[in-house]
Coordinates of C-alpha atoms in Angstrom, one line a residue:
Chain G
M177 CA 30.6 41.4 -109.6
L178 CA 28.8 44.7 -109.6
G179 CA 25.8 44.3 -111.8
L180 CA 26.5 40.8 -112.9
S181 CA 23.0 39.8 -111.9
R182 CA 21.6 42.5 -114.1
Q183 CA 22.7 40.8 -117.3
Q184 CA 19.3 39.2 -117.5
S185 CA 17.2 41.2 -119.8
T186 CA 20.0 42.4 -122.1
K187 CA 20.0 39.9 -125.0
C188 CA 16.4 40.4 -126.0
L189 CA 17.6 43.6 -127.4
L190 CA 19.6 42.1 -130.1
P191 CA 16.9 41.4 -132.7
Q192 CA 15.7 44.9 -132.4
R193 CA 19.2 46.2 -133.0
Q194 CA 19.5 44.3 -136.2
N195 CA 16.3 46.0 -137.4
M196 CA 17.9 49.3 -136.7
M197 CA 21.0 48.2 -138.7
S198 CA 19.1 47.4 -141.8
K199 CA 17.2 50.7 -141.5
G200 CA 20.6 52.4 -141.2
D201 CA 22.1 50.8 -144.3
T202 CA 19.7 52.8 -146.5
T203 CA 21.0 56.0 -144.9
V204 CA 24.5 55.1 -145.6
K205 CA 23.8 54.6 -149.3
T206 CA 22.1 58.0 -149.7
V207 CA 25.1 59.7 -148.0
T208 CA 27.7 57.9 -150.1
L209 CA 25.8 58.7 -153.3
S210 CA 25.7 62.4 -152.6
S211 CA 29.4 62.7 -151.6
S212 CA 32.2 63.2 -154.1
P213 CA 33.4 60.2 -156.2
G214 CA 37.1 59.9 -155.4
R215 CA 37.8 57.2 -152.8
G216 CA 40.6 59.0 -151.0
K217 CA 38.7 62.2 -150.8
K218 CA 35.7 60.3 -149.5
A219 CA 37.7 58.9 -146.7
V220 CA 39.1 62.3 -145.8
A221 CA 35.6 63.8 -145.9
Y222 CA 34.4 60.9 -143.7
L223 CA 37.1 61.3 -141.2
K224 CA 36.7 65.1 -141.1
R225 CA 33.1 64.6 -140.3
Y226 CA 33.2 61.7 -137.9
W227 CA 36.6 61.7 -136.2
T228 CA 35.1 63.0 -133.0
L229 CA 33.1 59.8 -132.7
Y230 CA 36.3 57.8 -132.6
L231 CA 37.6 60.3 -130.1
L232 CA 34.6 59.7 -127.9
L233 CA 35.1 55.9 -128.2
L234 CA 38.7 56.1 -127.4
L235 CA 38.2 56.1 -123.6
P236 CA 35.6 53.4 -123.4
I237 CA 37.5 51.1 -125.7
T238 CA 40.7 51.7 -123.7
Y239 CA 38.7 50.7 -120.7
F240 CA 37.5 47.5 -122.2
V241 CA 40.9 46.6 -123.4
I242 CA 42.6 47.2 -120.1
F243 CA 40.0 45.9 -117.7
K244 CA 38.4 43.1 -119.7
Y245 CA 41.0 41.9 -122.3
V246 CA 44.4 42.5 -120.7
P247 CA 43.4 40.4 -117.6
M248 CA 42.8 37.5 -120.0
Q249 CA 46.5 37.0 -120.4
Y250 CA 46.6 36.0 -116.7
I251 CA 44.3 33.1 -117.5
Q252 CA 47.6 31.4 -118.6
I253 CA 48.5 30.9 -115.0
A254 CA 45.8 28.3 -114.7
F255 CA 48.2 26.2 -116.8
K256 CA 51.4 27.4 -115.3
K257 CA 53.4 27.3 -112.1
Y258 CA 52.8 30.7 -110.6
S259 CA 55.9 32.6 -109.7
I260 CA 55.9 36.0 -108.2
V261 CA 59.2 37.1 -109.8
Q262 CA 58.4 36.1 -113.3
N263 CA 56.4 37.6 -116.1
V264 CA 53.2 35.6 -116.8
W265 CA 54.5 34.7 -120.3
E266 CA 57.8 33.3 -118.9
M267 CA 56.4 31.1 -116.1
P268 CA 57.1 27.4 -116.6
W269 CA 54.2 25.1 -117.6
A270 CA 52.5 23.1 -115.0
D271 CA 52.7 19.3 -114.9
N272 CA 50.4 17.0 -116.7
N273 CA 50.6 19.0 -119.9
G274 CA 49.6 22.1 -118.0
F275 CA 46.4 20.6 -116.6
E276 CA 47.9 19.9 -113.1
Y277 CA 45.8 22.5 -111.4
F278 CA 42.5 21.3 -113.0
I279 CA 43.3 17.8 -111.8
K280 CA 44.2 19.2 -108.3
A281 CA 40.9 21.1 -108.3
F282 CA 38.9 18.0 -109.0
E283 CA 40.8 16.2 -106.2
N284 CA 40.1 19.0 -103.8
K285 CA 37.2 18.3 -101.4
D286 CA 36.4 22.0 -100.9
F287 CA 36.1 22.5 -104.7
L288 CA 33.9 19.5 -105.2
N289 CA 31.7 20.7 -102.3
A290 CA 31.6 24.2 -103.8
L291 CA 30.7 22.8 -107.2
R292 CA 27.9 20.8 -105.7
N293 CA 26.6 23.8 -103.6
T294 CA 26.7 26.1 -106.6
I295 CA 24.6 23.7 -108.7
M296 CA 22.3 22.9 -105.9
L297 CA 21.6 26.5 -104.9
N298 CA 21.3 27.8 -108.5
F299 CA 18.9 24.9 -109.3
L300 CA 16.7 25.6 -106.3
D301 CA 16.8 29.3 -107.2
L302 CA 15.6 28.5 -110.7
L303 CA 12.9 26.1 -109.5
C304 CA 11.5 28.4 -106.9
G305 CA 12.6 31.8 -107.9
F306 CA 11.8 31.6 -111.6
P307 CA 8.0 31.1 -111.5
A308 CA 7.6 33.6 -108.6
P309 CA 7.8 36.9 -110.6
I310 CA 5.5 35.4 -113.3
I311 CA 2.9 34.6 -110.7
L312 CA 3.3 38.0 -109.1
A313 CA 3.0 39.8 -112.5
L314 CA -0.3 37.9 -113.2
L315 CA -1.5 38.9 -109.8
L316 CA -0.6 42.6 -110.3
T317 CA -2.4 42.7 -113.6
E318 CA -5.5 41.4 -112.0
L319 CA -5.4 44.1 -109.4
P320 CA -8.2 46.5 -110.3
F321 CA -7.2 49.5 -108.1
P322 CA -4.5 51.6 -110.0
R323 CA -3.2 53.5 -107.0
Y324 CA -3.0 50.5 -104.8
K325 CA -1.2 48.7 -107.6
R326 CA 1.4 51.5 -107.8
V327 CA 2.0 51.4 -104.1
T328 CA 2.4 47.6 -104.2
Q329 CA 4.9 47.9 -107.0
T330 CA 6.9 50.6 -105.4
I331 CA 7.2 48.6 -102.2
A332 CA 7.9 45.3 -104.0
Y333 CA 10.8 46.9 -105.8
M334 CA 12.4 48.0 -102.6
P335 CA 14.3 44.8 -101.7
H336 CA 16.1 44.9 -105.0
F337 CA 17.8 48.0 -104.0
L338 CA 19.2 46.6 -100.7
S339 CA 22.7 45.1 -100.7
W340 CA 23.1 41.5 -99.6
I341 CA 25.0 42.8 -96.6
I342 CA 22.0 44.8 -95.5
I343 CA 19.7 41.9 -96.2
A344 CA 22.0 39.5 -94.2
G345 CA 21.9 42.1 -91.4
L346 CA 18.1 42.1 -91.4
A347 CA 17.9 38.4 -91.7
K348 CA 20.3 37.7 -88.8
Q349 CA 18.2 39.9 -86.5
L350 CA 14.9 38.7 -87.8
F351 CA 15.7 35.0 -87.7
A352 CA 17.8 35.0 -84.5
P353 CA 16.9 31.8 -82.6
T354 CA 15.9 33.5 -79.3
T355 CA 15.7 37.2 -79.9
G356 CA 14.4 37.3 -83.5
L357 CA 11.0 38.5 -84.4
V358 CA 10.1 35.4 -86.4
N359 CA 11.1 32.9 -83.7
N360 CA 9.3 35.0 -81.1
F361 CA 6.2 34.9 -83.1
L362 CA 6.6 31.2 -83.7
G363 CA 7.1 30.8 -80.0
K364 CA 3.8 32.5 -79.3
L365 CA 2.2 29.9 -81.5
G366 CA 3.9 27.2 -79.5
V367 CA 6.5 26.2 -82.2
D368 CA 10.1 25.5 -81.2
P369 CA 12.7 28.0 -82.4
V370 CA 13.8 27.3 -85.9
P371 CA 17.6 27.6 -86.7
F372 CA 16.9 29.5 -89.9
L373 CA 20.5 30.5 -90.5
N374 CA 22.4 28.1 -88.4
E375 CA 21.5 24.6 -89.7
P376 CA 22.4 23.6 -93.2
I377 CA 18.9 22.5 -94.5
W378 CA 17.2 25.5 -92.9
W379 CA 19.9 27.8 -94.2
V380 CA 19.3 26.6 -97.8
V381 CA 15.6 27.3 -97.4
T382 CA 16.2 30.7 -96.0
Y383 CA 18.8 31.5 -98.7
I384 CA 16.3 30.6 -101.4
A385 CA 13.4 32.5 -99.7
L386 CA 15.5 35.6 -99.2
G387 CA 16.5 35.4 -102.9
I388 CA 12.9 35.4 -103.9
W389 CA 12.1 38.2 -101.5
Q390 CA 14.9 40.3 -102.9
S391 CA 14.2 39.8 -106.6
V392 CA 10.5 38.9 -107.1
G393 CA 9.2 42.5 -107.3
W394 CA 11.9 43.7 -109.6
N395 CA 11.7 40.8 -112.0
T396 CA 8.0 41.4 -112.5
I397 CA 8.9 44.6 -114.4
I398 CA 9.8 42.8 -117.6
Y399 CA 6.8 40.5 -117.4
L400 CA 4.4 43.4 -116.7
A401 CA 5.8 45.2 -119.8
A402 CA 5.2 42.0 -121.9
I403 CA 1.6 41.7 -120.5
A404 CA 1.0 45.3 -121.3
G405 CA 1.9 44.5 -124.9
I406 CA -0.8 41.9 -125.3
N407 CA -3.7 43.0 -127.6
P408 CA -6.7 43.9 -125.3
E409 CA -9.2 42.8 -127.9
L410 CA -8.2 39.2 -127.1
Y411 CA -9.4 39.6 -123.5
E412 CA -12.6 41.3 -124.7
A413 CA -13.3 38.5 -127.1
A414 CA -12.6 35.9 -124.4
S415 CA -15.0 37.7 -122.0
M416 CA -17.7 37.6 -124.6
D417 CA -17.2 33.9 -124.9
G418 CA -17.6 33.7 -121.1
A419 CA -14.1 33.0 -120.1
G420 CA -13.3 33.7 -116.5
R421 CA -10.3 35.3 -114.9
L422 CA -8.2 32.1 -114.6
R423 CA -9.0 30.9 -118.1
K424 CA -8.0 34.3 -119.6
M425 CA -4.7 34.0 -117.6
W426 CA -4.1 30.5 -118.9
H427 CA -5.1 31.0 -122.5
I428 CA -4.2 34.6 -123.3
T429 CA -1.7 36.1 -120.8
L430 CA 0.6 33.1 -120.4
P431 CA 0.9 32.4 -124.1
G432 CA 1.3 36.1 -124.7
I433 CA 4.4 36.3 -122.6
R434 CA 5.8 32.9 -123.6
S435 CA 8.7 34.3 -125.6
T436 CA 9.7 36.5 -122.7
I437 CA 9.6 33.6 -120.3
V438 CA 11.7 31.5 -122.7
V439 CA 14.4 34.1 -123.1
L440 CA 14.7 34.6 -119.4
L441 CA 14.7 30.9 -118.8
I442 CA 17.6 30.5 -121.2
L443 CA 19.5 33.1 -119.4
S444 CA 18.9 31.5 -116.1
L445 CA 19.9 28.1 -117.4
G446 CA 23.1 29.7 -118.7
R447 CA 23.8 30.9 -115.2
I448 CA 23.3 27.5 -113.5
L449 CA 27.0 27.2 -112.8
G450 CA 27.5 31.0 -112.3
S451 CA 27.9 32.1 -108.8
E452 CA 27.0 35.1 -106.8
F453 CA 29.5 36.1 -104.2
D454 CA 27.8 38.6 -101.9
R455 CA 24.7 36.6 -101.2
P456 CA 26.2 33.3 -99.9
Y457 CA 29.2 35.1 -98.4
A458 CA 27.0 37.6 -96.4
L459 CA 24.5 35.0 -95.3
G460 CA 27.0 32.2 -94.5
N461 CA 28.6 31.4 -91.2
H462 CA 30.8 28.7 -89.9
M463 CA 27.9 26.4 -89.0
V464 CA 26.7 26.2 -92.6
N465 CA 30.0 26.3 -94.5
N466 CA 29.3 22.9 -96.1
V467 CA 26.3 24.3 -98.0
S468 CA 27.2 28.0 -98.3
N469 CA 30.6 27.5 -99.9
V470 CA 30.1 28.2 -103.6
I471 CA 32.7 28.5 -106.4
A472 CA 33.1 32.3 -106.1
I473 CA 33.8 31.9 -102.4
F474 CA 36.3 29.1 -103.1
V475 CA 38.1 31.3 -105.6
Y476 CA 38.3 34.1 -103.1
K477 CA 39.5 31.9 -100.2
Y478 CA 42.0 29.9 -102.2
G479 CA 43.2 32.7 -104.5
I480 CA 43.1 36.0 -102.8
Q481 CA 43.3 34.8 -99.2
G482 CA 45.4 31.7 -99.8
L483 CA 47.5 33.0 -102.7
Q484 CA 47.1 29.8 -104.6
F485 CA 46.7 31.8 -107.8
S486 CA 47.0 28.9 -110.3
L487 CA 44.4 26.7 -108.7
A488 CA 42.0 29.6 -108.2
T489 CA 42.4 30.7 -111.8
A490 CA 41.9 27.2 -113.1
V491 CA 38.6 27.0 -111.1
G492 CA 37.5 30.4 -112.3
L493 CA 38.3 29.5 -115.9
F494 CA 36.4 26.2 -115.6
Q495 CA 33.4 28.1 -114.4
S496 CA 33.5 30.8 -117.1
V497 CA 33.8 28.2 -119.9
V498 CA 31.0 26.0 -118.6
C499 CA 28.8 29.0 -118.3
V500 CA 29.3 30.0 -121.9
I501 CA 28.7 26.4 -123.0
F502 CA 25.5 26.2 -121.0
L503 CA 24.3 29.5 -122.4
F504 CA 24.8 28.4 -126.0
A505 CA 23.3 25.0 -125.3
A506 CA 20.2 26.5 -123.7
N507 CA 19.8 28.9 -126.6
A508 CA 20.2 26.1 -129.2
L509 CA 17.6 24.0 -127.4
A510 CA 15.1 26.9 -127.3
K511 CA 15.6 27.4 -131.1
R512 CA 15.0 23.7 -131.7
F513 CA 11.7 24.1 -129.9
G514 CA 10.8 27.0 -132.3
E515 CA 11.5 29.9 -130.0
R516 CA 13.4 33.0 -131.0
G517 CA 16.2 32.5 -128.5
V518 CA 18.5 35.0 -127.1
W519 CA 20.5 35.9 -130.2
Chain K
M938 CA -22.4 45.4 -118.0
I939 CA -23.3 43.5 -114.9
K940 CA -20.4 42.4 -112.8
S941 CA -20.9 39.0 -111.3
K942 CA -20.3 38.4 -107.6
K943 CA -17.6 36.0 -108.4
T944 CA -15.4 38.6 -110.0
K945 CA -15.6 40.9 -107.0
F946 CA -14.6 38.1 -104.7
G947 CA -11.6 37.5 -107.0
D948 CA -10.6 41.2 -106.7
V949 CA -10.6 40.9 -102.9
V950 CA -8.4 37.9 -103.0
V951 CA -5.9 39.6 -105.3
A952 CA -5.9 42.7 -103.2
F953 CA -5.4 40.7 -100.0
L954 CA -2.4 38.8 -101.6
C955 CA -0.9 42.1 -102.6
L956 CA -1.3 43.3 -99.0
V957 CA 0.6 40.2 -97.8
L958 CA 3.4 41.0 -100.2
I959 CA 3.6 44.6 -98.9
L960 CA 3.8 43.4 -95.4
V961 CA 6.4 40.8 -96.2
C962 CA 8.5 43.6 -97.8
L963 CA 8.0 46.2 -95.1
L964 CA 7.9 44.3 -91.8
P965 CA 11.6 43.5 -91.7
M966 CA 12.5 47.2 -92.3
L967 CA 10.0 48.3 -89.6
N968 CA 11.4 45.7 -87.2
V969 CA 15.0 46.9 -87.6
L970 CA 13.9 50.5 -87.3
A971 CA 12.0 49.8 -84.1
R972 CA 15.1 47.9 -82.7
S973 CA 17.4 50.8 -83.5
L974 CA 15.1 53.2 -81.6
S975 CA 14.5 51.0 -78.6
S976 CA 16.4 50.8 -75.3
S977 CA 18.8 47.9 -75.0
E978 CA 16.9 46.5 -72.0
A979 CA 13.7 46.3 -74.0
L980 CA 15.6 44.5 -76.7
I981 CA 17.1 42.0 -74.5
K982 CA 13.7 41.2 -72.9
N983 CA 12.3 40.6 -76.4
K984 CA 9.8 43.5 -76.0
V985 CA 10.4 45.0 -79.4
W986 CA 8.2 44.0 -82.3
L987 CA 7.3 46.7 -84.8
W988 CA 7.2 49.7 -82.5
P989 CA 10.1 51.1 -80.5
N990 CA 10.0 50.3 -76.8
G991 CA 11.8 52.8 -74.5
F992 CA 12.2 55.2 -77.4
N993 CA 15.6 56.9 -77.6
L994 CA 18.1 58.0 -80.2
D995 CA 21.3 56.9 -78.3
A996 CA 22.2 54.2 -80.9
Y997 CA 22.3 56.7 -83.7
K998 CA 24.3 59.2 -81.6
M999 CA 26.8 56.4 -80.8
V1000 CA 27.2 55.4 -84.4
L1001 CA 27.8 59.0 -85.4
K1002 CA 30.3 59.4 -82.6
D1003 CA 32.4 56.6 -83.9
S1004 CA 34.6 58.4 -86.4
K1005 CA 35.3 55.4 -88.5
Y1006 CA 31.6 55.0 -89.3
T1007 CA 30.9 58.6 -89.9
W1008 CA 33.9 58.8 -92.1
S1009 CA 32.9 55.7 -93.9
L1010 CA 29.4 57.1 -94.6
I1011 CA 31.0 60.3 -96.0
W1012 CA 33.6 58.4 -97.9
T1013 CA 31.0 56.1 -99.5
A1014 CA 28.9 59.1 -100.5
I1015 CA 32.0 60.7 -102.1
L1016 CA 32.8 57.4 -103.9
T1017 CA 29.1 57.2 -105.0
V1018 CA 29.1 60.7 -106.5
I1019 CA 32.4 60.4 -108.3
G1020 CA 31.7 56.9 -109.4
T1021 CA 28.3 57.7 -110.8
V1022 CA 29.4 60.8 -112.7
L1023 CA 32.4 58.9 -114.2
S1024 CA 30.2 55.9 -115.1
L1025 CA 27.5 58.1 -116.7
L1026 CA 30.2 59.9 -118.7
M1027 CA 31.8 56.7 -119.9
T1028 CA 28.5 55.1 -120.7
T1029 CA 27.4 58.0 -122.8
I1030 CA 30.5 58.4 -124.8
C1031 CA 30.5 54.6 -125.4
A1032 CA 26.8 54.3 -126.4
Y1033 CA 26.5 57.5 -128.5
P1034 CA 29.1 56.7 -131.3
L1035 CA 27.7 53.2 -131.6
T1036 CA 24.3 54.6 -132.6
Y1037 CA 25.9 56.0 -135.8
D1038 CA 25.1 53.6 -138.6
K1039 CA 27.8 55.3 -140.7
L1040 CA 30.5 54.7 -138.2
K1041 CA 33.1 52.4 -139.8
G1042 CA 34.2 49.6 -137.5
R1043 CA 31.0 49.8 -135.5
R1044 CA 30.4 46.1 -135.8
F1045 CA 33.9 45.4 -134.5
F1046 CA 33.5 47.7 -131.5
N1047 CA 30.1 46.1 -130.7
T1048 CA 31.5 42.6 -130.8
L1049 CA 34.5 43.7 -128.7
I1050 CA 32.2 45.0 -126.1
I1051 CA 29.4 42.4 -126.1
F1052 CA 32.0 39.6 -125.9
T1053 CA 33.0 40.7 -122.4
M1054 CA 29.5 40.2 -121.2
Y1055 CA 29.6 36.5 -122.0
F1056 CA 33.2 35.7 -121.1
N1057 CA 35.2 37.4 -118.4
A1058 CA 38.7 36.6 -117.2
G1059 CA 37.7 36.0 -113.6
T1060 CA 38.5 37.2 -110.2
I1061 CA 42.1 36.2 -109.9
P1062 CA 43.3 37.6 -113.3
M1063 CA 41.5 40.9 -112.3
Y1064 CA 43.3 40.8 -109.0
L1065 CA 46.7 40.2 -110.7
L1066 CA 46.0 43.0 -113.2
L1067 CA 45.2 45.5 -110.5
K1068 CA 48.3 44.4 -108.7
D1069 CA 50.4 45.0 -111.8
L1070 CA 48.7 48.4 -112.3
D1071 CA 49.5 49.2 -108.7
M1072 CA 45.9 50.0 -108.0
L1073 CA 45.4 47.5 -105.1
N1074 CA 44.6 49.2 -101.8
R1075 CA 44.2 52.6 -103.4
P1076 CA 40.9 54.5 -103.6
V1077 CA 40.9 54.3 -107.4
V1078 CA 40.3 50.6 -107.2
L1079 CA 36.8 51.2 -105.9
I1080 CA 36.0 53.5 -108.8
V1081 CA 37.6 52.6 -112.0
P1082 CA 37.7 48.9 -112.6
Y1083 CA 33.9 48.4 -112.8
C1084 CA 33.0 51.9 -113.9
L1085 CA 31.4 50.9 -117.2
S1086 CA 28.7 48.2 -117.4
V1087 CA 27.9 46.7 -120.8
F1088 CA 24.4 46.1 -119.7
N1089 CA 23.8 49.8 -118.8
M1090 CA 25.5 50.8 -122.0
I1091 CA 23.1 48.8 -124.0
I1092 CA 20.1 50.4 -122.2
M1093 CA 21.4 53.8 -123.1
R1094 CA 22.1 52.8 -126.7
S1095 CA 18.6 51.4 -127.1
F1096 CA 17.3 54.7 -125.8
F1097 CA 19.3 56.7 -128.2
Y1098 CA 18.0 54.5 -131.1
N1099 CA 14.5 55.5 -130.2
I1100 CA 15.3 59.2 -130.8
P1101 CA 14.2 60.0 -134.3
Q1102 CA 17.1 60.0 -136.8
S1103 CA 15.5 62.9 -138.6
L1104 CA 16.4 65.2 -135.7
R1105 CA 20.0 64.3 -136.0
E1106 CA 20.0 64.6 -139.8
S1107 CA 18.5 68.0 -139.9
A1108 CA 21.0 69.2 -137.3
E1109 CA 23.8 67.8 -139.4
L1110 CA 22.5 69.6 -142.4
D1111 CA 22.7 72.8 -140.4
G1112 CA 26.4 72.0 -139.9
A1113 CA 26.4 70.5 -136.4
G1114 CA 29.1 68.0 -135.6
P1115 CA 28.4 64.7 -133.7
I1116 CA 29.4 66.2 -130.3
R1117 CA 27.2 69.2 -130.8
V1118 CA 24.3 66.9 -131.7
L1119 CA 25.0 64.8 -128.6
V1120 CA 25.0 67.8 -126.3
S1121 CA 22.2 69.8 -127.7
I1122 CA 19.8 67.2 -129.0
Y1123 CA 20.4 63.7 -127.5
L1124 CA 21.3 64.6 -123.9
P1125 CA 18.4 67.0 -123.3
M1126 CA 16.0 64.3 -124.5
S1127 CA 17.6 61.6 -122.4
T1128 CA 16.6 62.5 -118.9
P1129 CA 14.7 59.2 -118.3
V1130 CA 17.6 57.0 -119.3
I1131 CA 20.2 59.2 -117.5
A1132 CA 18.1 59.1 -114.3
T1133 CA 17.7 55.4 -114.5
L1134 CA 21.4 54.7 -115.1
A1135 CA 22.4 57.2 -112.4
L1136 CA 20.2 55.2 -110.0
F1137 CA 21.7 51.8 -111.1
Y1138 CA 25.3 53.0 -110.9
A1139 CA 24.7 54.9 -107.6
V1140 CA 23.0 51.9 -106.0
G1141 CA 25.7 49.6 -107.3
R1142 CA 28.4 51.7 -105.8
W1143 CA 26.7 52.4 -102.5
N1144 CA 26.0 48.7 -102.1
G1145 CA 29.4 47.6 -103.4
F1146 CA 31.1 45.1 -101.1
S1147 CA 33.1 42.4 -102.8
D1148 CA 35.5 44.8 -104.6
S1149 CA 36.5 46.3 -101.3
L1150 CA 36.8 42.9 -99.7
M1151 CA 39.1 41.6 -102.4
F1152 CA 41.1 44.7 -103.5
M1153 CA 41.2 47.0 -100.5
K1154 CA 43.1 46.4 -97.3
K1155 CA 43.3 49.9 -95.9
R1156 CA 40.5 50.4 -93.3
E1157 CA 40.3 54.1 -93.9
Y1158 CA 39.0 53.4 -97.4
Y1159 CA 36.4 50.7 -96.5
P1160 CA 33.0 51.6 -97.9
I1161 CA 30.1 51.4 -95.5
Q1162 CA 29.0 47.9 -96.7
H1163 CA 32.4 46.5 -95.7
W1164 CA 32.1 48.0 -92.2
L1165 CA 28.5 46.8 -91.9
Y1166 CA 29.6 43.3 -92.9
L1167 CA 32.3 43.3 -90.2
L1168 CA 29.9 44.7 -87.6
I1169 CA 27.0 42.3 -88.3
N1170 CA 29.4 39.3 -88.0
S1171 CA 30.8 40.9 -84.8
M1172 CA 34.3 41.2 -86.3
T1173 CA 34.4 44.8 -85.2
R1174 CA 32.3 46.9 -82.9
I1175 CA 31.2 50.4 -82.5
E1176 CA 33.4 52.2 -79.9
T1177 CA 31.1 53.3 -77.1
S1178 CA 33.6 55.6 -75.4
T1179 CA 31.2 56.9 -72.9
Q1180 CA 31.0 53.7 -70.8
E1181 CA 34.6 52.6 -70.2
G1182 CA 34.8 48.9 -70.7
F1183 CA 31.1 48.4 -69.9
S1184 CA 28.3 48.2 -72.4
P1185 CA 24.9 46.9 -71.4
P1186 CA 23.8 43.6 -73.1
G1187 CA 21.7 44.3 -76.1
L1188 CA 23.4 47.5 -76.9
S1189 CA 25.5 46.0 -79.7
E1190 CA 22.2 44.9 -81.2
T1191 CA 20.6 48.3 -81.3
L1192 CA 23.9 49.7 -82.7
K1193 CA 23.8 47.1 -85.5
S1194 CA 20.2 48.1 -86.3
A1195 CA 21.1 51.8 -86.3
T1196 CA 24.0 51.1 -88.7
I1197 CA 21.8 49.1 -91.0
I1198 CA 19.3 52.0 -91.1
F1199 CA 22.2 54.4 -91.9
A1200 CA 23.3 52.2 -94.8
T1201 CA 19.7 51.8 -96.1
V1202 CA 18.0 55.2 -95.8
P1203 CA 19.9 57.0 -98.6
I1204 CA 18.6 54.4 -101.1
L1205 CA 15.1 54.3 -99.8
L1206 CA 14.9 58.0 -100.0
V1207 CA 15.9 58.1 -103.6
Y1208 CA 14.4 55.2 -105.6
P1209 CA 10.7 55.8 -105.3
W1210 CA 11.0 59.2 -107.0
L1211 CA 12.7 57.6 -110.0
Q1212 CA 10.2 54.8 -110.4
K1213 CA 8.6 56.0 -113.6
Y1214 CA 12.1 56.3 -115.1
F1215 CA 13.7 53.1 -114.1
I1216 CA 10.7 51.0 -115.2
T1217 CA 11.2 52.3 -118.7
G1218 CA 14.9 51.9 -118.3
A1219 CA 14.6 48.3 -117.1
T1220 CA 12.3 47.3 -119.9
L1221 CA 13.9 49.4 -122.6
G1222 CA 14.2 47.5 -125.8
A1223 CA 13.7 44.2 -123.9
I1224 CA 10.3 43.4 -125.3
K1225 CA 9.4 44.5 -128.7
E1226 CA 6.5 43.2 -130.8

């Protein structure tokens, strides 16, 4: 939910962390060498010195246990007949060896529709939204005026800070069939009003376009950092050899940020069955339900609104498991092609 | 060096494309601002583009007169402040101990935390947990369940890693304990990362919608995004008590615009000032070598 979409750039950190660890090991040795020989005494000295660290960790670890691990026990109800009076451990198993609700899900038209929409919207997002920040980052690096570049960046980051509710509010006014700015403008050009948010195909186009609008600026940050790390001598040498702007982009910049692209691509592939909630929920309306209904919305409607907890949990579990499998598969694939991968 | 004409032409093209980008980002905001400041008659006649027509502030006054919206704005601000402070505290006390290489069990704690990033229980288990904890429909449900983000914790941890170990070691030789080191060495050096994470958490809370939709049924605790959602989809309206039973057509549209502006402005006022911080924060540790 909050911040799920921010997961993106995390994993690239891991290799660096391991470096740190190996650096740390040497420090550990020097400390242990200098302290007294007795094992018990050493433990006491260690605790005396560092017990406060455990004290600090107590609260965060408690948080993770309660809000991330304890809920996992409720995953059982995907395989059980939910009953409000019983403890989750005592509920009776569902039919078909417990897989009743998974079978029901795959017989449910709404779920199959949600599954199709989730894959379709994520795939289109990947296809159109993934290259966009790379292109923009290339463009920004070519911009020769530093102050203008800064202003462009500041403004391009802005949509990232807007909630999907706000964006939906803007879009509904902007794209309204008769009163919206865009259709008014198209009308002046003699084009008939376009039902941007009220007709399934146009809705999908608008959904993807708004996604790019919202994220393209923000996602350049990571590519710009990668481009900044490319050795400038390469560009100088290429200029000497008479390479133009486009050739330098193609032969130096793009190869220079390839590993970044691969890592982000893996993460995107890992999310192909993940689903956002706010975005389709805020942009959707009853005219486009058959394309805007995604898995997260299905879970909300059937689970929290419809109280079919077992079915909704089964669907959620299916989604989580497939996401993990996809992530591992994408990572393995990248490694096979000689890239560093996510971990 | 002699610049060829071709290069200059390329610069112009690039500058132009950036201008298009700026316009695409700004025009929707300008349009909604103009609508919120226009008269409802001008709006209904499609006379509002990017500049207000029949300038007035009535829409803003009406939104502010509707106590549920003013309260919701105040309430969301309170939630944002409390939530951000709590989140920053939790993130710091989680990230800091994990930077100690000597900490026994560090690997275990790291695994325990990172695992939750890849696999989470899902919406319904979370709902049932909150129900069992009796947190549903209480204000605390909007603050505590998502107060610590693993992603943000990793950003802070990477930042701490970049602070030279020698500083810590020399302080420890002088007899400073871990907490003392945190307070007097690490935190004063961590302004960039604290500013970045404060922004991320605050924006996340201010923009938060789905947790309220799923876990909060009491209207008096709806954050502003929840009200805005209901308003945009005409599931609720702003009480215009001045005109009994009559509101001119188009008025509801200016009111929606004004509410969008109220929900947007706090963020737009803050983020540009923190740009130099959040860029380092967002890239921190992401690309090395």
